[in-house]
Amino acid sequence: MSNLHQHYTNEQTGISYTLVGDYYLPDLILPKSNHYAIGRFGRMRLNYLKNHRKALYVNLLTSGKLDAHLREIDETANDRMEIISKQMAECEGVTEQLKAENQMLWVKKMNGIHSRVVEIIRDELIYD
């Protein structure tokens, strides 16, 4: 064991290894990325990928693109949520005037709109 080198680089792959105990372990470093707190839709997408699209999940994870993918899904979903909610509220007559006159009816209608929009986003972005 005294003739083992502390560091070793495979010439074919270019991967360097460090001796830890009796084993050479690869010196792998994740690429630096900006931290983004993944929101509700990003977490839903992550859960879906882990449970139903394992190959895609592993590919995104090992290539370092998972965080960017989840961030894009989360931002897109939040933008769509806002746009579709406004459009549906306008079509159904849910206005600030209704909010001032009958707040409970306004809350009921907005909760219904919110639920429908979440279903649309799940179908279009999360579970594709």
GROMACS .gro file of C-alpha atoms in nm:
model
  128
    1MET     CA    1   0.000   0.000   0.000
    2SER     CA    2   0.294   0.233   0.041
    3ASN     CA    3   0.333   0.269  -0.338
    4LEU     CA    4  -0.020   0.411  -0.392
    5HIS     CA    5  -0.042   0.771  -0.507
    6GLN     CA    6  -0.267   1.014  -0.324
    7HIS     CA    7  -0.406   1.153  -0.655
    8TYR     CA    8  -0.457   0.982  -0.988
    9THR     CA    9  -0.591   1.114  -1.320
   10ASN     CA   10  -0.735   0.883  -1.585
   11GLU     CA   11  -0.586   0.996  -1.915
   12GLN     CA   12  -0.878   0.867  -2.127
   13THR     CA   13  -1.162   1.032  -1.934
   14GLY     CA   14  -0.973   1.320  -1.778
   15ILE     CA   15  -1.131   1.245  -1.439
   16SER     CA   16  -0.905   1.283  -1.139
   17TYR     CA   17  -0.928   1.057  -0.834
   18THR     CA   18  -0.818   1.092  -0.472
   19LEU     CA   19  -0.721   0.804  -0.248
   20VAL     CA   20  -0.955   0.782   0.052
   21GLY     CA   21  -0.875   0.489   0.273
   22ASP     CA   22  -0.834   0.192   0.037
   23TYR     CA   23  -1.040   0.338  -0.249
   24TYR     CA   24  -0.990   0.596  -0.520
   25LEU     CA   25  -1.293   0.826  -0.531
   26PRO     CA   26  -1.359   1.060  -0.826
   27ASP     CA   27  -1.308   1.432  -0.766
   28LEU     CA   28  -1.651   1.547  -0.881
   29ILE     CA   29  -1.762   1.905  -0.833
   30LEU     CA   30  -2.110   2.034  -0.911
   31PRO     CA   31  -2.125   2.341  -1.130
   32LYS     CA   32  -2.191   2.664  -0.945
   33SER     CA   33  -2.544   2.791  -0.981
   34ASN     CA   34  -2.743   3.080  -0.847
   35HIS     CA   35  -2.965   2.971  -0.563
   36TYR     CA   36  -3.336   2.999  -0.635
   37ALA     CA   37  -3.595   2.900  -0.379
   38ILE     CA   38  -3.818   2.669  -0.579
   39GLY     CA   39  -4.185   2.744  -0.526
   40ARG     CA   40  -4.498   2.532  -0.526
   41PHE     CA   41  -4.501   2.441  -0.895
   42GLY     CA   42  -4.128   2.369  -0.907
   43ARG     CA   43  -4.166   2.129  -0.614
   44MET     CA   44  -4.464   1.963  -0.783
   45ARG     CA   45  -4.255   1.914  -1.100
   46LEU     CA   46  -3.964   1.774  -0.896
   47ASN     CA   47  -4.194   1.524  -0.724
   48TYR     CA   48  -4.343   1.423  -1.060
   49LEU     CA   49  -3.999   1.372  -1.217
   50LYS     CA   50  -3.874   1.166  -0.922
   51ASN     CA   51  -4.179   0.938  -0.916
   52HIS     CA   52  -4.283   0.910  -1.282
   53ARG     CA   53  -3.999   1.023  -1.512
   54LYS     CA   54  -3.692   0.883  -1.338
   55ALA     CA   55  -3.467   0.879  -1.645
   56LEU     CA   56  -3.535   1.246  -1.719
   57TYR     CA   57  -3.483   1.331  -1.352
   58VAL     CA   58  -3.147   1.154  -1.340
   59ASN     CA   59  -3.036   1.314  -1.669
   60LEU     CA   60  -3.124   1.663  -1.547
   61LEU     CA   61  -2.965   1.600  -1.209
   62THR     CA   62  -2.637   1.461  -1.341
   63SER     CA   63  -2.604   1.727  -1.610
   64GLY     CA   64  -2.654   2.004  -1.353
   65LYS     CA   65  -2.965   2.134  -1.530
   66LEU     CA   66  -3.227   2.027  -1.275
   67ASP     CA   67  -3.232   2.354  -1.079
   68ALA     CA   68  -3.263   2.562  -1.397
   69HIS     CA   69  -3.543   2.336  -1.523
   70LEU     CA   70  -3.737   2.361  -1.197
   71ARG     CA   71  -3.687   2.736  -1.184
   72GLU     CA   72  -3.815   2.776  -1.539
   73ILE     CA   73  -4.122   2.561  -1.467
   74ASP     CA   74  -4.193   2.752  -1.146
   75GLU     CA   75  -4.159   3.097  -1.304
   76THR     CA   76  -4.363   3.001  -1.610
   77ALA     CA   77  -4.636   2.846  -1.398
   78ASN     CA   78  -4.659   3.152  -1.172
   79ASP     CA   79  -4.679   3.384  -1.473
   80ARG     CA   80  -4.950   3.170  -1.632
   81MET     CA   81  -5.136   3.155  -1.302
   82GLU     CA   82  -5.155   3.533  -1.289
   83ILE     CA   83  -5.255   3.578  -1.654
   84ILE     CA   84  -5.519   3.305  -1.665
   85SER     CA   85  -5.666   3.409  -1.329
   86LYS     CA   86  -5.711   3.767  -1.449
   87GLN     CA   87  -5.868   3.653  -1.774
   88MET     CA   88  -6.110   3.415  -1.602
   89ALA     CA   89  -6.206   3.672  -1.341
   90GLU     CA   90  -6.277   3.926  -1.614
   91CYS     CA   91  -6.489   3.678  -1.811
   92GLU     CA   92  -6.689   3.579  -1.503
   93GLY     CA   93  -6.743   3.934  -1.380
   94VAL     CA   94  -6.533   3.900  -1.066
   95THR     CA   95  -6.434   4.263  -1.012
   96GLU     CA   96  -6.320   4.495  -0.737
   97GLN     CA   97  -6.674   4.627  -0.724
   98LEU     CA   98  -6.802   4.276  -0.642
   99LYS     CA   99  -6.532   4.251  -0.378
  100ALA     CA  100  -6.652   4.574  -0.217
  101GLU     CA  101  -7.021   4.478  -0.234
  102ASN     CA  102  -7.012   4.108  -0.145
  103GLN     CA  103  -6.675   3.994  -0.020
  104MET     CA  104  -6.777   3.632   0.054
  105LEU     CA  105  -6.911   3.583  -0.300
  106TRP     CA  106  -6.592   3.734  -0.440
  107VAL     CA  107  -6.379   3.495  -0.229
  108LYS     CA  108  -6.590   3.197  -0.339
  109LYS     CA  109  -6.556   3.286  -0.708
  110MET     CA  110  -6.182   3.359  -0.680
  111ASN     CA  111  -6.121   3.027  -0.501
  112GLY     CA  112  -6.304   2.847  -0.783
  113ILE     CA  113  -6.097   3.029  -1.044
  114HIS     CA  114  -5.778   2.953  -0.853
  115SER     CA  115  -5.859   2.581  -0.838
  116ARG     CA  116  -5.933   2.563  -1.211
  117VAL     CA  117  -5.616   2.751  -1.301
  118VAL     CA  118  -5.403   2.517  -1.087
  119GLU     CA  119  -5.556   2.220  -1.272
  120ILE     CA  120  -5.474   2.381  -1.608
  121ILE     CA  121  -5.114   2.442  -1.502
  122ARG     CA  122  -5.075   2.087  -1.371
  123ASP     CA  123  -5.194   1.944  -1.701
  124GLU     CA  124  -4.991   2.177  -1.925
  125LEU     CA  125  -4.665   2.223  -1.736
  126ILE     CA  126  -4.619   1.984  -1.448
  127TYR     CA  127  -4.741   1.649  -1.579
  128ASP     CA  128  -4.629   1.667  -1.941
   0.00000   0.00000   0.00000
